């Protein structure tokens, strides 16, 4: 807790697959996309806590173009639309704009502990429905009262393990 609190930058705790937890810091802000960088030059790009790009691994996520009605875009997780279609672009192997249909549902009210602080959240699950490569996944998002994802379990490519993220020091836009 002391080590994280001593860092003056936005940070998040990340665990890829079965690796140890790693602390990564915010490197750059590009509009509403946050670029996080680890000490081994893995770069994670997020939009409201959702991974939209991931580089530094053999199989990379180049881009996710989310459905314009998706709660990550609208900020409204309570609006439960039946189905979303987002487009995923991968590198190695190359796959351009794979349409992936998902459904998001509210699971339960939940409490999340981040650095000794308990935060009330709503847990949502996003389940893949169908796509051309039969990629099946389930993402989980813990959303705080402000509509921000503060913890998540996400699958960002079919060839990489799930990633677990906790926002340890939230980015605050300069006023």
mmCIF file with all atom_site columns, C-alpha atoms in Angstrom:
data_model
loop_
_atom_site.group_PDB
_atom_site.id
_atom_site.type_symbol
_atom_site.label_atom_id
_atom_site.label_alt_id
_atom_site.label_comp_id
_atom_site.label_asym_id
_atom_site.label_entity_id
_atom_site.label_seq_id
_atom_site.pdbx_PDB_ins_code
_atom_site.Cartn_x
_atom_site.Cartn_y
_atom_site.Cartn_z
_atom_site.occupancy
_atom_site.B_iso_or_equiv
_atom_site.pdbx_formal_charge
_atom_site.auth_seq_id
_atom_site.auth_comp_id
_atom_site.auth_asym_id
_atom_site.auth_atom_id
_atom_site.pdbx_PDB_model_num
ATOM 1   C CA . UNK A 1 1   ? 0.000   0.000   0.000   1.00 0.00 ? 1   UNK A CA 1
ATOM 2   C CA . UNK A 1 2   ? 2.816   2.417   0.906   1.00 0.00 ? 2   UNK A CA 1
ATOM 3   C CA . UNK A 1 3   ? 4.672   1.713   -2.348  1.00 0.00 ? 3   UNK A CA 1
ATOM 4   C CA . UNK A 1 4   ? 1.577   2.362   -4.452  1.00 0.00 ? 4   UNK A CA 1
ATOM 5   C CA . UNK A 1 5   ? 0.650   5.501   -2.513  1.00 0.00 ? 5   UNK A CA 1
ATOM 6   C CA . UNK A 1 6   ? 4.187   6.862   -2.948  1.00 0.00 ? 6   UNK A CA 1
ATOM 7   C CA . UNK A 1 7   ? 3.763   6.927   -6.748  1.00 0.00 ? 7   UNK A CA 1
ATOM 8   C CA . UNK A 1 8   ? 2.359   10.322  -7.788  1.00 0.00 ? 8   UNK A CA 1
ATOM 9   C CA . UNK A 1 9   ? 0.877   8.967   -11.033 1.00 0.00 ? 9   UNK A CA 1
ATOM 10  C CA . UNK A 1 10  ? -2.254  7.046   -11.916 1.00 0.00 ? 10  UNK A CA 1
ATOM 11  C CA . UNK A 1 11  ? -1.550  3.337   -11.590 1.00 0.00 ? 11  UNK A CA 1
ATOM 12  C CA . UNK A 1 12  ? -3.172  -0.059  -11.841 1.00 0.00 ? 12  UNK A CA 1
ATOM 13  C CA . UNK A 1 13  ? -2.408  -3.544  -10.632 1.00 0.00 ? 13  UNK A CA 1
ATOM 14  C CA . UNK A 1 14  ? -2.336  -6.106  -13.454 1.00 0.00 ? 14  UNK A CA 1
ATOM 15  C CA . UNK A 1 15  ? -2.073  -9.882  -13.548 1.00 0.00 ? 15  UNK A CA 1
ATOM 16  C CA . UNK A 1 16  ? -1.874  -11.641 -16.908 1.00 0.00 ? 16  UNK A CA 1
ATOM 17  C CA . UNK A 1 17  ? -2.817  -15.295 -16.627 1.00 0.00 ? 17  UNK A CA 1
ATOM 18  C CA . UNK A 1 18  ? -0.928  -16.929 -13.771 1.00 0.00 ? 18  UNK A CA 1
ATOM 19  C CA . UNK A 1 19  ? 1.840   -14.330 -13.532 1.00 0.00 ? 19  UNK A CA 1
ATOM 20  C CA . UNK A 1 20  ? 2.409   -12.270 -10.406 1.00 0.00 ? 20  UNK A CA 1
ATOM 21  C CA . UNK A 1 21  ? 0.626   -8.980  -9.882  1.00 0.00 ? 21  UNK A CA 1
ATOM 22  C CA . UNK A 1 22  ? 2.442   -6.091  -11.525 1.00 0.00 ? 22  UNK A CA 1
ATOM 23  C CA . UNK A 1 23  ? 2.006   -2.384  -10.936 1.00 0.00 ? 23  UNK A CA 1
ATOM 24  C CA . UNK A 1 24  ? 1.918   -0.296  -14.111 1.00 0.00 ? 24  UNK A CA 1
ATOM 25  C CA . UNK A 1 25  ? 1.674   3.465   -14.437 1.00 0.00 ? 25  UNK A CA 1
ATOM 26  C CA . UNK A 1 26  ? -0.107  5.830   -16.749 1.00 0.00 ? 26  UNK A CA 1
ATOM 27  C CA . UNK A 1 27  ? 2.262   7.023   -19.480 1.00 0.00 ? 27  UNK A CA 1
ATOM 28  C CA . UNK A 1 28  ? 0.029   9.136   -21.676 1.00 0.00 ? 28  UNK A CA 1
ATOM 29  C CA . UNK A 1 29  ? -3.523  10.358  -22.213 1.00 0.00 ? 29  UNK A CA 1
ATOM 30  C CA . UNK A 1 30  ? -4.844  10.497  -25.794 1.00 0.00 ? 30  UNK A CA 1
ATOM 31  C CA . UNK A 1 31  ? -8.388  11.897  -25.658 1.00 0.00 ? 31  UNK A CA 1
ATOM 32  C CA . UNK A 1 32  ? -10.377 9.322   -23.686 1.00 0.00 ? 32  UNK A CA 1
ATOM 33  C CA . UNK A 1 33  ? -7.736  6.582   -24.143 1.00 0.00 ? 33  UNK A CA 1
ATOM 34  C CA . UNK A 1 34  ? -5.240  5.989   -21.318 1.00 0.00 ? 34  UNK A CA 1
ATOM 35  C CA . UNK A 1 35  ? -1.877  4.414   -22.243 1.00 0.00 ? 35  UNK A CA 1
ATOM 36  C CA . UNK A 1 36  ? -0.345  2.368   -19.417 1.00 0.00 ? 36  UNK A CA 1
ATOM 37  C CA . UNK A 1 37  ? 3.224   1.031   -19.565 1.00 0.00 ? 37  UNK A CA 1
ATOM 38  C CA . UNK A 1 38  ? 4.946   -1.702  -17.583 1.00 0.00 ? 38  UNK A CA 1
ATOM 39  C CA . UNK A 1 39  ? 8.662   -1.942  -16.818 1.00 0.00 ? 39  UNK A CA 1
ATOM 40  C CA . UNK A 1 40  ? 9.025   -4.599  -19.570 1.00 0.00 ? 40  UNK A CA 1
ATOM 41  C CA . UNK A 1 41  ? 7.396   -2.256  -22.142 1.00 0.00 ? 41  UNK A CA 1
ATOM 42  C CA . UNK A 1 42  ? 4.024   -3.975  -22.316 1.00 0.00 ? 42  UNK A CA 1
ATOM 43  C CA . UNK A 1 43  ? 1.531   -1.261  -23.198 1.00 0.00 ? 43  UNK A CA 1
ATOM 44  C CA . UNK A 1 44  ? -2.159  -1.407  -22.318 1.00 0.00 ? 44  UNK A CA 1
ATOM 45  C CA . UNK A 1 45  ? -4.559  1.150   -23.745 1.00 0.00 ? 45  UNK A CA 1
ATOM 46  C CA . UNK A 1 46  ? -7.864  1.520   -21.907 1.00 0.00 ? 46  UNK A CA 1
ATOM 47  C CA . UNK A 1 47  ? -11.088 3.416   -22.300 1.00 0.00 ? 47  UNK A CA 1
ATOM 48  C CA . UNK A 1 48  ? -12.938 3.674   -18.968 1.00 0.00 ? 48  UNK A CA 1
ATOM 49  C CA . UNK A 1 49  ? -11.042 0.577   -17.764 1.00 0.00 ? 49  UNK A CA 1
ATOM 50  C CA . UNK A 1 50  ? -11.791 -1.484  -20.908 1.00 0.00 ? 50  UNK A CA 1
ATOM 51  C CA . UNK A 1 51  ? -8.773  -2.698  -22.909 1.00 0.00 ? 51  UNK A CA 1
ATOM 52  C CA . UNK A 1 52  ? -8.956  -1.317  -26.462 1.00 0.00 ? 52  UNK A CA 1
ATOM 53  C CA . UNK A 1 53  ? -5.337  -2.093  -27.425 1.00 0.00 ? 53  UNK A CA 1
ATOM 54  C CA . UNK A 1 54  ? -2.576  -4.289  -25.981 1.00 0.00 ? 54  UNK A CA 1
ATOM 55  C CA . UNK A 1 55  ? 1.005   -4.411  -27.300 1.00 0.00 ? 55  UNK A CA 1
ATOM 56  C CA . UNK A 1 56  ? 4.257   -6.023  -26.175 1.00 0.00 ? 56  UNK A CA 1
ATOM 57  C CA . UNK A 1 57  ? 3.146   -9.641  -26.407 1.00 0.00 ? 57  UNK A CA 1
ATOM 58  C CA . UNK A 1 58  ? 3.561   -12.003 -29.351 1.00 0.00 ? 58  UNK A CA 1
ATOM 59  C CA . UNK A 1 59  ? -0.173  -11.927 -30.115 1.00 0.00 ? 59  UNK A CA 1
ATOM 60  C CA . UNK A 1 60  ? -1.418  -8.351  -29.971 1.00 0.00 ? 60  UNK A CA 1
ATOM 61  C CA . UNK A 1 61  ? -4.736  -6.579  -29.857 1.00 0.00 ? 61  UNK A CA 1
ATOM 62  C CA . UNK A 1 62  ? -4.394  -3.681  -32.312 1.00 0.00 ? 62  UNK A CA 1
ATOM 63  C CA . UNK A 1 63  ? -7.800  -2.123  -31.759 1.00 0.00 ? 63  UNK A CA 1
ATOM 64  C CA . UNK A 1 64  ? -11.314 -2.651  -30.457 1.00 0.00 ? 64  UNK A CA 1
ATOM 65  C CA . UNK A 1 65  ? -14.016 -0.555  -32.059 1.00 0.00 ? 65  UNK A CA 1
ATOM 66  C CA . UNK A 1 66  ? -16.821 -0.815  -29.514 1.00 0.00 ? 66  UNK A CA 1
ATOM 67  C CA . UNK A 1 67  ? -20.494 -0.723  -30.458 1.00 0.00 ? 67  UNK A CA 1
ATOM 68  C CA . UNK A 1 68  ? -21.591 2.909   -30.062 1.00 0.00 ? 68  UNK A CA 1
ATOM 69  C CA . UNK A 1 69  ? -24.360 1.746   -27.674 1.00 0.00 ? 69  UNK A CA 1
ATOM 70  C CA . UNK A 1 70  ? -21.928 -0.202  -25.433 1.00 0.00 ? 70  UNK A CA 1
ATOM 71  C CA . UNK A 1 71  ? -21.864 1.004   -21.787 1.00 0.00 ? 71  UNK A CA 1
ATOM 72  C CA . UNK A 1 72  ? -18.106 1.619   -22.047 1.00 0.00 ? 72  UNK A CA 1
ATOM 73  C CA . UNK A 1 73  ? -18.947 4.299   -24.645 1.00 0.00 ? 73  UNK A CA 1
ATOM 74  C CA . UNK A 1 74  ? -22.194 5.628   -23.158 1.00 0.00 ? 74  UNK A CA 1
ATOM 75  C CA . UNK A 1 75  ? -21.193 5.351   -19.494 1.00 0.00 ? 75  UNK A CA 1
ATOM 76  C CA . UNK A 1 76  ? -24.652 3.945   -18.759 1.00 0.00 ? 76  UNK A CA 1
ATOM 77  C CA . UNK A 1 77  ? -24.326 0.385   -17.457 1.00 0.00 ? 77  UNK A CA 1
ATOM 78  C CA . UNK A 1 78  ? -27.948 0.273   -16.291 1.00 0.00 ? 78  UNK A CA 1
ATOM 79  C CA . UNK A 1 79  ? -29.264 0.479   -19.873 1.00 0.00 ? 79  UNK A CA 1
ATOM 80  C CA . UNK A 1 80  ? -29.434 -3.216  -20.715 1.00 0.00 ? 80  UNK A CA 1
ATOM 81  C CA . UNK A 1 81  ? -29.556 -3.542  -24.511 1.00 0.00 ? 81  UNK A CA 1
ATOM 82  C CA . UNK A 1 82  ? -29.870 -7.126  -25.716 1.00 0.00 ? 82  UNK A CA 1
ATOM 83  C CA . UNK A 1 83  ? -26.759 -7.364  -27.850 1.00 0.00 ? 83  UNK A CA 1
ATOM 84  C CA . UNK A 1 84  ? -23.682 -5.381  -28.883 1.00 0.00 ? 84  UNK A CA 1
ATOM 85  C CA . UNK A 1 85  ? -21.463 -5.828  -31.937 1.00 0.00 ? 85  UNK A CA 1
ATOM 86  C CA . UNK A 1 86  ? -17.874 -4.657  -31.547 1.00 0.00 ? 86  UNK A CA 1
ATOM 87  C CA . UNK A 1 87  ? -15.001 -5.072  -34.002 1.00 0.00 ? 87  UNK A CA 1
ATOM 88  C CA . UNK A 1 88  ? -11.638 -6.540  -32.928 1.00 0.00 ? 88  UNK A CA 1
ATOM 89  C CA . UNK A 1 89  ? -8.398  -6.217  -34.927 1.00 0.00 ? 89  UNK A CA 1
ATOM 90  C CA . UNK A 1 90  ? -5.472  -8.520  -34.040 1.00 0.00 ? 90  UNK A CA 1
ATOM 91  C CA . UNK A 1 91  ? -1.825  -8.760  -35.046 1.00 0.00 ? 91  UNK A CA 1
ATOM 92  C CA . UNK A 1 92  ? 0.067   -12.089 -35.251 1.00 0.00 ? 92  UNK A CA 1
ATOM 93  C CA . UNK A 1 93  ? -1.960  -13.598 -36.668 1.00 0.00 ? 93  UNK A CA 1
ATOM 94  C CA . UNK A 1 94  ? -3.500  -10.676 -38.513 1.00 0.00 ? 94  UNK A CA 1
ATOM 95  C CA . UNK A 1 95  ? -7.281  -10.452 -38.347 1.00 0.00 ? 95  UNK A CA 1
ATOM 96  C CA . UNK A 1 96  ? -8.967  -7.216  -39.333 1.00 0.00 ? 96  UNK A CA 1
ATOM 97  C CA . UNK A 1 97  ? -12.266 -6.034  -37.793 1.00 0.00 ? 97  UNK A CA 1
ATOM 98  C CA . UNK A 1 98  ? -13.616 -9.347  -36.497 1.00 0.00 ? 98  UNK A CA 1
ATOM 99  C CA . UNK A 1 99  ? -17.259 -8.700  -35.543 1.00 0.00 ? 99  UNK A CA 1
ATOM 100 C CA . UNK A 1 100 ? -17.867 -10.026 -32.022 1.00 0.00 ? 100 UNK A CA 1
ATOM 101 C CA . UNK A 1 101 ? -21.367 -10.061 -30.555 1.00 0.00 ? 101 UNK A CA 1
ATOM 102 C CA . UNK A 1 102 ? -21.705 -9.837  -26.797 1.00 0.00 ? 102 UNK A CA 1
ATOM 103 C CA . UNK A 1 103 ? -24.387 -9.485  -24.167 1.00 0.00 ? 103 UNK A CA 1
ATOM 104 C CA . UNK A 1 104 ? -23.880 -7.545  -20.940 1.00 0.00 ? 104 UNK A CA 1
ATOM 105 C CA . UNK A 1 105 ? -25.841 -8.285  -17.791 1.00 0.00 ? 105 UNK A CA 1
ATOM 106 C CA . UNK A 1 106 ? -25.965 -7.095  -14.211 1.00 0.00 ? 106 UNK A CA 1
ATOM 107 C CA . UNK A 1 107 ? -24.899 -9.856  -11.825 1.00 0.00 ? 107 UNK A CA 1
ATOM 108 C CA . UNK A 1 108 ? -24.985 -8.394  -8.298  1.00 0.00 ? 108 UNK A CA 1
ATOM 109 C CA . UNK A 1 109 ? -23.974 -5.597  -5.974  1.00 0.00 ? 109 UNK A CA 1
ATOM 110 C CA . UNK A 1 110 ? -20.479 -6.347  -4.736  1.00 0.00 ? 110 UNK A CA 1
ATOM 111 C CA . UNK A 1 111 ? -17.707 -4.902  -2.583  1.00 0.00 ? 111 UNK A CA 1
ATOM 112 C CA . UNK A 1 112 ? -14.141 -4.547  -3.887  1.00 0.00 ? 112 UNK A CA 1
ATOM 113 C CA . UNK A 1 113 ? -11.080 -4.069  -1.697  1.00 0.00 ? 113 UNK A CA 1
ATOM 114 C CA . UNK A 1 114 ? -8.370  -1.905  -3.237  1.00 0.00 ? 114 UNK A CA 1
ATOM 115 C CA . UNK A 1 115 ? -5.371  -1.095  -1.056  1.00 0.00 ? 115 UNK A CA 1
ATOM 116 C CA . UNK A 1 116 ? -7.344  -1.650  2.133   1.00 0.00 ? 116 UNK A CA 1
ATOM 117 C CA . UNK A 1 117 ? -10.276 0.494   1.029   1.00 0.00 ? 117 UNK A CA 1
ATOM 118 C CA . UNK A 1 118 ? -13.673 -1.159  0.474   1.00 0.00 ? 118 UNK A CA 1
ATOM 119 C CA . UNK A 1 119 ? -15.649 0.202   -2.482  1.00 0.00 ? 119 UNK A CA 1
ATOM 120 C CA . UNK A 1 120 ? -19.288 -0.546  -3.281  1.00 0.00 ? 120 UNK A CA 1
ATOM 121 C CA . UNK A 1 121 ? -19.679 -1.684  -6.881  1.00 0.00 ? 121 UNK A CA 1
ATOM 122 C CA . UNK A 1 122 ? -22.061 -3.299  -9.307  1.00 0.00 ? 122 UNK A CA 1
ATOM 123 C CA . UNK A 1 123 ? -20.718 -6.416  -11.015 1.00 0.00 ? 123 UNK A CA 1
ATOM 124 C CA . UNK A 1 124 ? -21.518 -6.854  -14.719 1.00 0.00 ? 124 UNK A CA 1
ATOM 125 C CA . UNK A 1 125 ? -20.629 -9.755  -16.988 1.00 0.00 ? 125 UNK A CA 1
ATOM 126 C CA . UNK A 1 126 ? -20.126 -9.513  -20.724 1.00 0.00 ? 126 UNK A CA 1
ATOM 127 C CA . UNK A 1 127 ? -20.454 -12.823 -22.556 1.00 0.00 ? 127 UNK A CA 1
ATOM 128 C CA . UNK A 1 128 ? -19.454 -13.468 -26.158 1.00 0.00 ? 128 UNK A CA 1
ATOM 129 C CA . UNK A 1 129 ? -22.330 -14.853 -28.221 1.00 0.00 ? 129 UNK A CA 1
ATOM 130 C CA . UNK A 1 130 ? -21.037 -15.737 -31.662 1.00 0.00 ? 130 UNK A CA 1
ATOM 131 C CA . UNK A 1 131 ? -18.308 -14.746 -34.081 1.00 0.00 ? 131 UNK A CA 1
ATOM 132 C CA . UNK A 1 132 ? -16.539 -16.115 -37.139 1.00 0.00 ? 132 UNK A CA 1
ATOM 133 C CA . UNK A 1 133 ? -13.728 -17.838 -35.185 1.00 0.00 ? 133 UNK A CA 1
ATOM 134 C CA . UNK A 1 134 ? -15.925 -19.273 -32.389 1.00 0.00 ? 134 UNK A CA 1
ATOM 135 C CA . UNK A 1 135 ? -14.077 -17.192 -29.780 1.00 0.00 ? 135 UNK A CA 1
ATOM 136 C CA . UNK A 1 136 ? -15.791 -17.660 -26.431 1.00 0.00 ? 136 UNK A CA 1
ATOM 137 C CA . UNK A 1 137 ? -15.085 -15.443 -23.449 1.00 0.00 ? 137 UNK A CA 1
ATOM 138 C CA . UNK A 1 138 ? -16.625 -13.853 -20.375 1.00 0.00 ? 138 UNK A CA 1
ATOM 139 C CA . UNK A 1 139 ? -15.474 -10.453 -19.097 1.00 0.00 ? 139 UNK A CA 1
ATOM 140 C CA . UNK A 1 140 ? -16.333 -9.160  -15.644 1.00 0.00 ? 140 UNK A CA 1
ATOM 141 C CA . UNK A 1 141 ? -16.493 -5.472  -14.714 1.00 0.00 ? 141 UNK A CA 1
ATOM 142 C CA . UNK A 1 142 ? -16.840 -3.994  -11.227 1.00 0.00 ? 142 UNK A CA 1
ATOM 143 C CA . UNK A 1 143 ? -18.330 -0.525  -11.703 1.00 0.00 ? 143 UNK A CA 1
ATOM 144 C CA . UNK A 1 144 ? -18.339 2.138   -8.981  1.00 0.00 ? 144 UNK A CA 1
ATOM 145 C CA . UNK A 1 145 ? -21.079 4.686   -8.275  1.00 0.00 ? 145 UNK A CA 1
ATOM 146 C CA . UNK A 1 146 ? -19.519 7.102   -10.806 1.00 0.00 ? 146 UNK A CA 1
ATOM 147 C CA . UNK A 1 147 ? -19.878 4.537   -13.611 1.00 0.00 ? 147 UNK A CA 1
ATOM 148 C CA . UNK A 1 148 ? -16.133 3.842   -13.717 1.00 0.00 ? 148 UNK A CA 1
ATOM 149 C CA . UNK A 1 149 ? -14.682 0.346   -14.004 1.00 0.00 ? 149 UNK A CA 1
ATOM 150 C CA . UNK A 1 150 ? -12.373 -0.029  -11.022 1.00 0.00 ? 150 UNK A CA 1
ATOM 151 C CA . UNK A 1 151 ? -11.712 -3.756  -11.376 1.00 0.00 ? 151 UNK A CA 1
ATOM 152 C CA . UNK A 1 152 ? -12.075 -6.150  -14.281 1.00 0.00 ? 152 UNK A CA 1
ATOM 153 C CA . UNK A 1 153 ? -11.268 -9.583  -15.636 1.00 0.00 ? 153 UNK A CA 1
ATOM 154 C CA . UNK A 1 154 ? -10.928 -9.323  -19.413 1.00 0.00 ? 154 UNK A CA 1
ATOM 155 C CA . UNK A 1 155 ? -10.087 -11.569 -22.335 1.00 0.00 ? 155 UNK A CA 1
ATOM 156 C CA . UNK A 1 156 ? -8.553  -9.359  -25.017 1.00 0.00 ? 156 UNK A CA 1
ATOM 157 C CA . UNK A 1 157 ? -7.413  -11.917 -27.645 1.00 0.00 ? 157 UNK A CA 1
ATOM 158 C CA . UNK A 1 158 ? -8.204  -15.592 -28.276 1.00 0.00 ? 158 UNK A CA 1
ATOM 159 C CA . UNK A 1 159 ? -4.504  -16.544 -27.857 1.00 0.00 ? 159 UNK A CA 1
ATOM 160 C CA . UNK A 1 160 ? -3.625  -14.717 -24.620 1.00 0.00 ? 160 UNK A CA 1
ATOM 161 C CA . UNK A 1 161 ? -4.704  -15.546 -21.063 1.00 0.00 ? 161 UNK A CA 1
ATOM 162 C CA . UNK A 1 162 ? -7.259  -13.477 -19.184 1.00 0.00 ? 162 UNK A CA 1
ATOM 163 C CA . UNK A 1 163 ? -6.006  -10.276 -17.581 1.00 0.00 ? 163 UNK A CA 1
ATOM 164 C CA . UNK A 1 164 ? -7.098  -9.031  -14.151 1.00 0.00 ? 164 UNK A CA 1
ATOM 165 C CA . UNK A 1 165 ? -6.974  -5.303  -13.499 1.00 0.00 ? 165 UNK A CA 1
ATOM 166 C CA . UNK A 1 166 ? -7.483  -3.174  -10.393 1.00 0.00 ? 166 UNK A CA 1
ATOM 167 C CA . UNK A 1 167 ? -7.246  0.596   -10.619 1.00 0.00 ? 167 UNK A CA 1
ATOM 168 C CA . UNK A 1 168 ? -5.053  1.480   -7.634  1.00 0.00 ? 168 UNK A CA 1
ATOM 169 C CA . UNK A 1 169 ? -4.722  5.206   -8.285  1.00 0.00 ? 169 UNK A CA 1
ATOM 170 C CA . UNK A 1 170 ? -7.412  6.618   -10.563 1.00 0.00 ? 170 UNK A CA 1
ATOM 171 C CA . UNK A 1 171 ? -6.501  9.111   -13.300 1.00 0.00 ? 171 UNK A CA 1
ATOM 172 C CA . UNK A 1 172 ? -7.922  12.567  -12.663 1.00 0.00 ? 172 UNK A CA 1
ATOM 173 C CA . UNK A 1 173 ? -8.228  14.993  -15.570 1.00 0.00 ? 173 UNK A CA 1
ATOM 174 C CA . UNK A 1 174 ? -6.480  18.302  -14.920 1.00 0.00 ? 174 UNK A CA 1
ATOM 175 C CA . UNK A 1 175 ? -8.898  21.137  -14.284 1.00 0.00 ? 175 UNK A CA 1
#
